[in-house]
Amino acid sequence: MTQRPAAPPLDVLRRRTSAKWRSYPDDVLPLFIAEMDYQLAPIVVDALTAQIAASDLGYAAEPEVLGRSFADFAHRHWGWTVAPDDVRPTTDVSVVLVEALRVLIEPGDGVIITPPIYPPFFDIVPEAGGTVVQVPLRVLDDAALRAGRASAADVWRLDLDGIATALAAGARAILLCHPHNPVGLVHPRADLEALADLAAEHGAVVLSDEIHAPLVHRGVEFVPFLSVSETAREVGIAAHSASKAFNLAGAKCALTVVGSNPMRSAVDRQPEEVTYRTSILGRTAAEAAYAEGDEWLAATVDVVEESFDLLERLLAQRLPTVGFARPAASYLAWLDFRRTGLGDDPAGPILADGRVALHRGPAFGAEGNGFARLNAACSPEVLTEAIDRIARVVGG
């Protein structure tokens, strides 16, 4: 039986050297960055240990095994048929998106993003030579969000009409976050089909960041963008990585996935270094995770859902003025502090007075004013202490 993932005690966690544990003093609970506290999957540890023991730390070779591992994983989990040769590695998902945009748009072209959105999206676009075009998510039920009794699907949806308007005005690419960070929305198939059709109609492309897809919660269907239609494959590129699901961000391996000749040709135009910079350790870890990590991943999703169960209870008991719509994927909670009086950037006073580090809501766009993002992939004890501290700040 697979051992349930667990977080070590705080004194052990504070010995880690990642940004999560080195960005703040030891009196701060760091729940800001998307990194789990849980121990690594044993299968990944074994694979990395064997790689190091063999002194095999050279440049990463052709990704044949990695392509097969991911293709098998995608078929098992999502019923998505991927050709292994259509899977190409690079360092991380941001690089997948930037390098795809470089070969797909002209300088100055509009690139649509849908805030509140993963903050690097604001920087990826100009890095690739594009111009950011914001089409915020539609808010279907703000009252339910404020009351804390909703799911992400009840509250948010892509604004397809707004996207159509932006495309008609000249935008030539869409950065899709699927599942959506920070709100945890898993976009429904109908919206993905409509998005592909809109892109095709206007001669645009869709780049789908699907890094959180392996962490979709029980009973939720994740539909990969490239699987929805032939049109989606013609206009789309998907970005995948084992980094969030298996806590491997520093190992530096992500995947560019395509499914049509136009997109294959586009990726072929990228410099050879885009692939060559992949870490051999990241490749090894991803191969093991995709091939043999299913049981550990399922147990991790169970633990994350239990953490959200606890978070919902704690918010109801101790922070009833904080809104929360339960995400359908990942371990990130988008908390609505607009009724607390903490202002547009509640993470500031929560850090200063409560010594809890949350990700600043305004960094996700103007739609994040009054919000903050909390990482719930921690121990029950740390999550409980964090909410207690925040409650003392909110309560004055």
Short mmCIF file of C-alpha atoms in Angstrom, two decimals:
data_model
loop_
_atom_site.label_atom_id
_atom_site.label_comp_id
_atom_site.label_asym_id
_atom_site.label_seq_id
_atom_site.Cartn_x
_atom_site.Cartn_y
_atom_site.Cartn_z
CA MET A 1 0.00 0.00 0.00
CA THR A 2 1.25 3.48 -0.89
CA GLN A 3 2.19 5.55 2.14
CA ARG A 4 0.09 8.68 2.48
CA PRO A 5 2.07 11.81 1.66
CA ALA A 6 2.81 13.83 4.76
CA ALA A 7 4.56 17.05 5.68
CA PRO A 8 7.53 16.82 8.04
CA PRO A 9 7.55 18.91 11.23
CA LEU A 10 8.21 22.61 10.82
CA ASP A 11 11.73 22.39 12.23
CA VAL A 12 12.59 19.87 9.49
CA LEU A 13 10.89 21.89 6.77
CA ARG A 14 12.87 24.98 7.73
CA ARG A 15 16.08 23.14 6.80
CA ARG A 16 14.97 23.14 3.16
CA THR A 17 16.73 25.64 0.89
CA SER A 18 13.96 26.42 -1.62
CA ALA A 19 12.49 29.91 -1.98
CA LYS A 20 9.50 28.87 0.10
CA TRP A 21 11.69 28.34 3.14
CA ARG A 22 14.37 30.99 2.55
CA SER A 23 12.22 34.02 1.67
CA TYR A 24 10.99 34.86 5.19
CA PRO A 25 12.21 34.62 8.79
CA ASP A 26 11.45 31.49 10.79
CA ASP A 27 8.53 33.10 12.62
CA VAL A 28 6.57 33.31 9.34
CA LEU A 29 4.41 30.45 8.06
CA PRO A 30 5.12 30.44 4.30
CA LEU A 31 1.92 29.59 2.43
CA PHE A 32 2.55 31.83 -0.58
CA ILE A 33 4.35 29.85 -3.28
CA ALA A 34 3.00 26.80 -5.15
CA GLU A 35 5.19 24.17 -3.53
CA MET A 36 3.90 21.29 -1.41
CA ASP A 37 5.35 20.51 1.99
CA TYR A 38 4.91 16.76 1.49
CA GLN A 39 7.84 14.39 1.07
CA LEU A 40 8.70 13.38 -2.48
CA ALA A 41 7.20 10.29 -4.06
CA PRO A 42 9.50 7.33 -3.23
CA ILE A 43 9.57 6.27 -6.88
CA VAL A 44 10.97 9.69 -7.80
CA VAL A 45 13.54 9.58 -4.98
CA ASP A 46 14.70 6.14 -6.15
CA ALA A 47 15.03 7.28 -9.75
CA LEU A 48 17.02 10.39 -8.84
CA THR A 49 19.22 8.46 -6.42
CA ALA A 50 20.02 5.87 -9.09
CA GLN A 51 20.84 8.59 -11.61
CA ILE A 52 23.26 10.25 -9.20
CA ALA A 53 24.78 6.95 -8.08
CA ALA A 54 25.55 6.18 -11.71
CA SER A 55 27.32 9.57 -12.06
CA ASP A 56 24.90 10.20 -14.93
CA LEU A 57 24.57 13.97 -14.78
CA GLY A 58 25.44 14.99 -18.30
CA TYR A 59 23.28 16.71 -20.87
CA ALA A 60 19.82 15.26 -21.36
CA ALA A 61 19.55 13.05 -24.44
CA GLU A 62 16.62 12.57 -26.81
CA PRO A 63 13.32 12.40 -24.89
CA GLU A 64 12.05 9.08 -26.26
CA VAL A 65 11.32 7.46 -22.88
CA LEU A 66 9.85 10.66 -21.45
CA GLY A 67 7.51 11.01 -24.44
CA ARG A 68 6.22 7.47 -24.00
CA SER A 69 5.83 7.91 -20.23
CA PHE A 70 3.79 11.08 -20.62
CA ALA A 71 1.69 9.65 -23.47
CA ASP A 72 0.80 6.62 -21.36
CA PHE A 73 0.00 8.85 -18.37
CA ALA A 74 -2.24 11.11 -20.48
CA HIS A 75 -4.14 8.11 -21.83
CA ARG A 76 -4.62 6.54 -18.39
CA HIS A 77 -5.75 9.71 -16.67
CA TRP A 78 -7.61 11.65 -19.36
CA GLY A 79 -8.23 9.26 -22.25
CA TRP A 80 -6.05 11.51 -24.38
CA THR A 81 -4.06 9.90 -27.19
CA VAL A 82 -0.69 11.60 -27.58
CA ALA A 83 2.05 10.53 -29.98
CA PRO A 84 5.32 10.25 -28.00
CA ASP A 85 7.15 12.13 -30.77
CA ASP A 86 4.81 15.08 -30.19
CA VAL A 87 6.20 15.54 -26.66
CA ARG A 88 9.28 17.76 -26.43
CA PRO A 89 10.99 18.70 -23.18
CA THR A 90 12.32 22.02 -22.00
CA THR A 91 13.06 23.61 -18.63
CA ASP A 92 9.69 24.80 -17.35
CA VAL A 93 6.17 25.72 -18.40
CA SER A 94 6.94 29.43 -18.68
CA VAL A 95 9.61 28.57 -21.25
CA VAL A 96 7.11 26.41 -23.16
CA LEU A 97 4.79 29.42 -23.42
CA VAL A 98 7.42 32.05 -24.18
CA GLU A 99 9.17 30.02 -26.85
CA ALA A 100 5.88 29.02 -28.48
CA LEU A 101 4.79 32.66 -28.63
CA ARG A 102 8.12 33.69 -30.14
CA VAL A 103 7.46 31.54 -33.23
CA LEU A 104 3.69 32.04 -33.44
CA ILE A 105 3.15 35.80 -33.13
CA GLU A 106 4.57 38.95 -34.67
CA PRO A 107 6.09 41.71 -32.52
CA GLY A 108 3.34 43.76 -30.91
CA ASP A 109 0.57 41.22 -31.49
CA GLY A 110 -2.08 41.09 -28.79
CA VAL A 111 -2.04 38.05 -26.49
CA ILE A 112 -5.15 37.44 -24.37
CA ILE A 113 -4.87 36.52 -20.70
CA THR A 114 -7.78 36.00 -18.31
CA PRO A 115 -7.20 37.58 -14.88
CA PRO A 116 -7.11 36.95 -12.05
CA ILE A 117 -4.26 34.90 -13.48
CA TYR A 118 -0.90 33.36 -12.59
CA PRO A 119 1.28 36.51 -12.30
CA PRO A 120 4.08 35.47 -14.71
CA PHE A 121 1.54 35.52 -17.55
CA PHE A 122 1.79 39.32 -17.43
CA ASP A 123 5.54 39.03 -18.08
CA ILE A 124 5.60 36.09 -20.50
CA VAL A 125 3.76 38.06 -23.17
CA PRO A 126 6.14 41.05 -23.45
CA GLU A 127 9.13 38.72 -23.09
CA ALA A 128 7.95 37.01 -26.29
CA GLY A 129 7.34 40.36 -28.02
CA GLY A 130 3.57 40.50 -27.59
CA THR A 131 1.16 42.96 -26.01
CA VAL A 132 -1.00 41.90 -23.06
CA VAL A 133 -4.76 41.99 -23.69
CA GLN A 134 -6.78 41.37 -20.54
CA VAL A 135 -10.15 39.63 -20.75
CA PRO A 136 -11.05 38.87 -17.11
CA LEU A 137 -12.94 35.78 -16.10
CA ARG A 138 -16.71 36.24 -15.86
CA VAL A 139 -17.97 36.28 -12.28
CA LEU A 140 -21.20 34.29 -12.29
CA ASP A 141 -22.11 34.55 -8.60
CA ASP A 142 -20.16 37.04 -6.52
CA ALA A 143 -22.60 36.73 -3.63
CA ALA A 144 -21.93 33.00 -3.34
CA LEU A 145 -18.19 33.66 -3.36
CA ARG A 146 -18.44 36.27 -0.62
CA ALA A 147 -20.62 33.95 1.44
CA GLY A 148 -18.10 31.11 1.15
CA ARG A 149 -20.52 28.45 -0.03
CA ALA A 150 -19.60 27.90 -3.66
CA SER A 151 -17.38 25.89 -5.95
CA ALA A 152 -15.08 27.45 -8.51
CA ALA A 153 -17.42 26.34 -11.32
CA ASP A 154 -20.30 28.18 -9.62
CA VAL A 155 -18.40 31.47 -9.58
CA TRP A 156 -16.10 31.80 -12.61
CA ARG A 157 -16.17 31.10 -16.35
CA LEU A 158 -14.22 32.18 -19.40
CA ASP A 159 -15.66 35.32 -21.00
CA LEU A 160 -15.98 33.89 -24.51
CA ASP A 161 -17.77 36.99 -25.79
CA GLY A 162 -14.97 39.18 -24.47
CA ILE A 163 -12.37 36.90 -26.03
CA ALA A 164 -14.20 37.05 -29.36
CA THR A 165 -14.19 40.84 -29.19
CA ALA A 166 -10.46 40.94 -28.43
CA LEU A 167 -9.71 38.56 -31.29
CA ALA A 168 -11.82 40.63 -33.68
CA ALA A 169 -9.80 43.67 -32.58
CA GLY A 170 -6.57 41.95 -33.60
CA ALA A 171 -5.32 39.72 -30.78
CA ARG A 172 -3.54 36.68 -32.20
CA ALA A 173 -2.98 34.38 -29.25
CA ILE A 174 -4.68 33.21 -26.06
CA LEU A 175 -2.85 32.04 -22.95
CA LEU A 176 -5.23 29.58 -21.34
CA CYS A 177 -4.66 28.52 -17.73
CA HIS A 178 -6.34 25.09 -17.43
CA PRO A 179 -6.94 24.33 -14.58
CA HIS A 180 -7.01 28.03 -13.81
CA ASN A 181 -4.57 29.40 -11.27
CA PRO A 182 -5.53 30.94 -8.81
CA VAL A 183 -9.25 30.11 -8.73
CA GLY A 184 -9.03 26.36 -9.41
CA LEU A 185 -11.51 26.37 -12.30
CA VAL A 186 -11.39 23.36 -14.62
CA HIS A 187 -12.75 24.67 -17.90
CA PRO A 188 -15.65 22.62 -19.30
CA ARG A 189 -15.38 20.88 -22.65
CA ALA A 190 -17.95 23.16 -24.31
CA ASP A 191 -15.91 26.26 -23.46
CA LEU A 192 -12.72 24.66 -24.76
CA GLU A 193 -14.43 23.70 -28.02
CA ALA A 194 -15.78 27.24 -28.40
CA LEU A 195 -12.37 28.73 -27.64
CA ALA A 196 -10.73 26.59 -30.33
CA ASP A 197 -13.37 27.62 -32.86
CA LEU A 198 -12.88 31.30 -32.03
CA ALA A 199 -9.13 31.01 -32.45
CA ALA A 200 -9.51 29.29 -35.80
CA GLU A 201 -12.04 31.86 -36.99
CA HIS A 202 -9.65 34.72 -36.27
CA GLY A 203 -6.36 33.10 -37.25
CA ALA A 204 -5.16 32.93 -33.65
CA VAL A 205 -3.50 30.27 -31.51
CA VAL A 206 -4.18 28.89 -28.04
CA LEU A 207 -1.41 28.00 -25.61
CA SER A 208 -2.85 25.90 -22.79
CA ASP A 209 -0.92 25.80 -19.51
CA GLU A 210 -2.04 22.47 -18.00
CA ILE A 211 0.54 22.16 -15.24
CA HIS A 212 -2.06 21.55 -12.50
CA ALA A 213 -4.02 18.94 -14.51
CA PRO A 214 -2.71 15.87 -12.64
CA LEU A 215 -4.07 17.39 -9.40
CA VAL A 216 -7.72 17.52 -10.49
CA HIS A 217 -9.93 16.49 -7.57
CA ARG A 218 -12.11 13.41 -7.27
CA GLY A 219 -15.21 13.41 -9.45
CA VAL A 220 -13.96 16.24 -11.67
CA GLU A 221 -13.30 15.64 -15.36
CA PHE A 222 -10.25 17.31 -16.83
CA VAL A 223 -10.39 17.63 -20.62
CA PRO A 224 -7.01 18.43 -22.23
CA PHE A 225 -7.37 21.29 -24.69
CA LEU A 226 -5.79 19.38 -27.57
CA SER A 227 -8.21 16.49 -27.08
CA VAL A 228 -11.45 18.42 -27.65
CA SER A 229 -11.41 18.69 -31.44
CA GLU A 230 -9.31 18.62 -34.57
CA THR A 231 -9.64 22.40 -34.59
CA ALA A 232 -8.04 22.58 -31.14
CA ARG A 233 -5.12 20.50 -32.35
CA GLU A 234 -4.67 22.74 -35.38
CA VAL A 235 -4.54 25.94 -33.32
CA GLY A 236 -3.15 24.72 -30.00
CA ILE A 237 -0.04 23.87 -28.04
CA ALA A 238 -0.22 22.42 -24.52
CA ALA A 239 2.28 22.89 -21.71
CA HIS A 240 2.65 20.08 -19.18
CA SER A 241 4.99 19.23 -16.35
CA ALA A 242 5.21 16.86 -13.39
CA SER A 243 6.51 19.75 -11.31
CA LYS A 244 3.34 20.72 -9.42
CA ALA A 245 1.83 17.26 -8.97
CA PHE A 246 5.11 15.72 -7.83
CA ASN A 247 6.79 18.79 -6.29
CA LEU A 248 9.64 18.95 -8.79
CA ALA A 249 9.77 22.63 -9.77
CA GLY A 250 13.51 22.93 -9.14
CA ALA A 251 14.29 19.85 -11.24
CA LYS A 252 13.55 21.86 -14.42
CA CYS A 253 11.65 19.73 -16.88
CA ALA A 254 8.44 20.66 -18.71
CA LEU A 255 6.80 19.45 -21.89
CA THR A 256 5.65 21.09 -25.10
CA VAL A 257 2.85 18.92 -26.52
CA VAL A 258 1.41 19.30 -30.02
CA GLY A 259 -1.03 17.37 -32.17
CA SER A 260 -0.99 18.80 -35.71
CA ASN A 261 1.42 19.54 -38.53
CA PRO A 262 1.12 23.35 -38.20
CA MET A 263 2.09 23.20 -34.54
CA ARG A 264 4.85 20.65 -35.20
CA SER A 265 6.28 23.03 -37.77
CA ALA A 266 6.07 25.91 -35.30
CA VAL A 267 7.95 24.01 -32.62
CA ASP A 268 10.53 22.91 -35.20
CA ARG A 269 11.33 26.60 -35.69
CA GLN A 270 12.42 26.99 -32.09
CA PRO A 271 16.14 27.04 -31.32
CA GLU A 272 17.68 23.65 -30.49
CA GLU A 273 18.65 25.02 -27.07
CA VAL A 274 14.99 25.15 -25.99
CA THR A 275 15.06 21.37 -25.72
CA TYR A 276 18.75 20.97 -24.95
CA ARG A 277 18.55 22.97 -21.72
CA THR A 278 16.29 20.37 -20.10
CA SER A 279 17.77 19.04 -16.85
CA ILE A 280 18.69 15.36 -16.98
CA LEU A 281 17.54 15.07 -13.36
CA GLY A 282 14.22 16.68 -14.20
CA ARG A 283 13.78 14.33 -17.15
CA THR A 284 14.54 11.31 -14.97
CA ALA A 285 12.15 12.46 -12.24
CA ALA A 286 9.37 13.14 -14.75
CA GLU A 287 9.81 9.76 -16.45
CA ALA A 288 9.48 7.98 -13.12
CA ALA A 289 6.56 10.10 -11.95
CA TYR A 290 4.54 9.62 -15.13
CA ALA A 291 5.34 5.91 -15.42
CA GLU A 292 5.03 4.74 -11.82
CA GLY A 293 3.63 7.56 -9.70
CA ASP A 294 -0.11 6.99 -10.02
CA GLU A 295 -0.69 5.55 -6.55
CA TRP A 296 1.31 8.28 -4.85
CA LEU A 297 -0.50 10.93 -6.90
CA ALA A 298 -3.93 9.55 -5.99
CA ALA A 299 -2.98 9.55 -2.31
CA THR A 300 -1.73 13.13 -2.63
CA VAL A 301 -5.01 14.29 -4.14
CA ASP A 302 -6.82 12.64 -1.22
CA VAL A 303 -4.63 14.48 1.29
CA VAL A 304 -5.12 17.79 -0.54
CA GLU A 305 -8.89 17.36 -0.52
CA GLU A 306 -8.79 16.63 3.20
CA SER A 307 -6.81 19.84 3.63
CA PHE A 308 -9.56 21.75 1.81
CA ASP A 309 -12.18 20.08 4.03
CA LEU A 310 -10.28 21.38 7.02
CA LEU A 311 -9.88 24.82 5.46
CA GLU A 312 -13.61 25.11 4.85
CA ARG A 313 -14.34 24.22 8.49
CA LEU A 314 -11.73 26.64 9.81
CA LEU A 315 -13.00 29.50 7.66
CA ALA A 316 -16.60 28.89 8.74
CA GLN A 317 -15.62 28.79 12.41
CA ARG A 318 -12.94 31.45 12.65
CA LEU A 319 -13.09 33.63 9.52
CA PRO A 320 -16.75 33.82 8.48
CA THR A 321 -16.18 37.14 6.65
CA VAL A 322 -13.63 35.55 4.31
CA GLY A 323 -15.12 34.20 1.09
CA PHE A 324 -13.95 31.00 -0.54
CA ALA A 325 -15.05 29.02 -3.58
CA ARG A 326 -13.66 25.51 -3.43
CA PRO A 327 -11.29 24.75 -6.33
CA ALA A 328 -11.69 21.70 -8.55
CA ALA A 329 -7.94 21.16 -8.89
CA SER A 330 -4.60 21.72 -7.21
CA TYR A 331 -3.90 22.85 -3.65
CA LEU A 332 -4.30 26.63 -4.00
CA ALA A 333 -7.09 28.53 -2.24
CA TRP A 334 -8.22 31.94 -3.57
CA LEU A 335 -9.45 33.76 -0.46
CA ASP A 336 -11.77 36.76 -0.62
CA PHE A 337 -10.94 39.29 2.10
CA ARG A 338 -13.08 42.12 0.70
CA ARG A 339 -15.41 42.12 3.72
CA THR A 340 -12.63 42.17 6.30
CA GLY A 341 -11.43 45.77 6.00
CA LEU A 342 -7.85 44.73 5.17
CA GLY A 343 -7.81 46.71 1.92
CA ASP A 344 -6.82 45.84 -1.62
CA ASP A 345 -3.74 43.88 -0.56
CA PRO A 346 -4.71 41.86 2.52
CA ALA A 347 -1.56 39.75 2.33
CA GLY A 348 0.37 42.82 3.57
CA PRO A 349 -1.19 43.17 7.03
CA ILE A 350 -1.51 39.39 7.34
CA LEU A 351 2.25 39.09 6.93
CA ALA A 352 3.10 42.11 9.06
CA ASP A 353 0.73 41.38 11.94
CA GLY A 354 -0.02 37.65 11.63
CA ARG A 355 3.33 36.36 10.33
CA VAL A 356 1.67 34.31 7.60
CA ALA A 357 2.94 34.77 4.04
CA LEU A 358 0.21 34.54 1.40
CA HIS A 359 0.54 35.35 -2.30
CA ARG A 360 -0.60 38.94 -2.91
CA GLY A 361 -3.93 39.13 -4.72
CA PRO A 362 -3.16 42.26 -6.78
CA ALA A 363 -0.24 40.41 -8.40
CA PHE A 364 -2.88 38.37 -10.26
CA GLY A 365 -4.33 41.52 -11.83
CA ALA A 366 -6.78 44.19 -10.68
CA GLU A 367 -9.38 41.42 -10.23
CA GLY A 368 -7.22 40.20 -7.35
CA ASN A 369 -7.70 43.36 -5.28
CA GLY A 370 -9.03 42.30 -1.90
CA PHE A 371 -7.89 38.69 -2.37
CA ALA A 372 -4.91 36.54 -1.41
CA ARG A 373 -3.85 33.04 -2.42
CA LEU A 374 -3.11 30.40 0.21
CA ASN A 375 -1.25 27.14 -0.34
CA ALA A 376 -3.12 24.38 1.50
CA ALA A 377 -0.58 21.60 0.77
CA CYS A 378 0.74 21.60 4.30
CA SER A 379 0.11 19.75 7.54
CA PRO A 380 -3.22 20.17 9.36
CA GLU A 381 -1.31 21.74 12.23
CA VAL A 382 0.31 24.40 10.05
CA LEU A 383 -2.96 25.18 8.26
CA THR A 384 -4.82 25.50 11.56
CA GLU A 385 -2.16 27.77 13.04
CA ALA A 386 -2.16 29.92 9.89
CA ILE A 387 -5.93 30.44 10.00
CA ASP A 388 -5.75 31.21 13.73
CA ARG A 389 -3.14 33.88 13.05
CA ILE A 390 -5.13 35.37 10.17
CA ALA A 391 -8.25 35.39 12.34
CA ARG A 392 -6.45 37.44 14.96
CA VAL A 393 -5.46 39.99 12.30
CA VAL A 394 -8.98 40.18 10.87
CA GLY A 395 -10.48 40.42 14.33
CA GLY A 396 -8.16 43.26 15.26
#
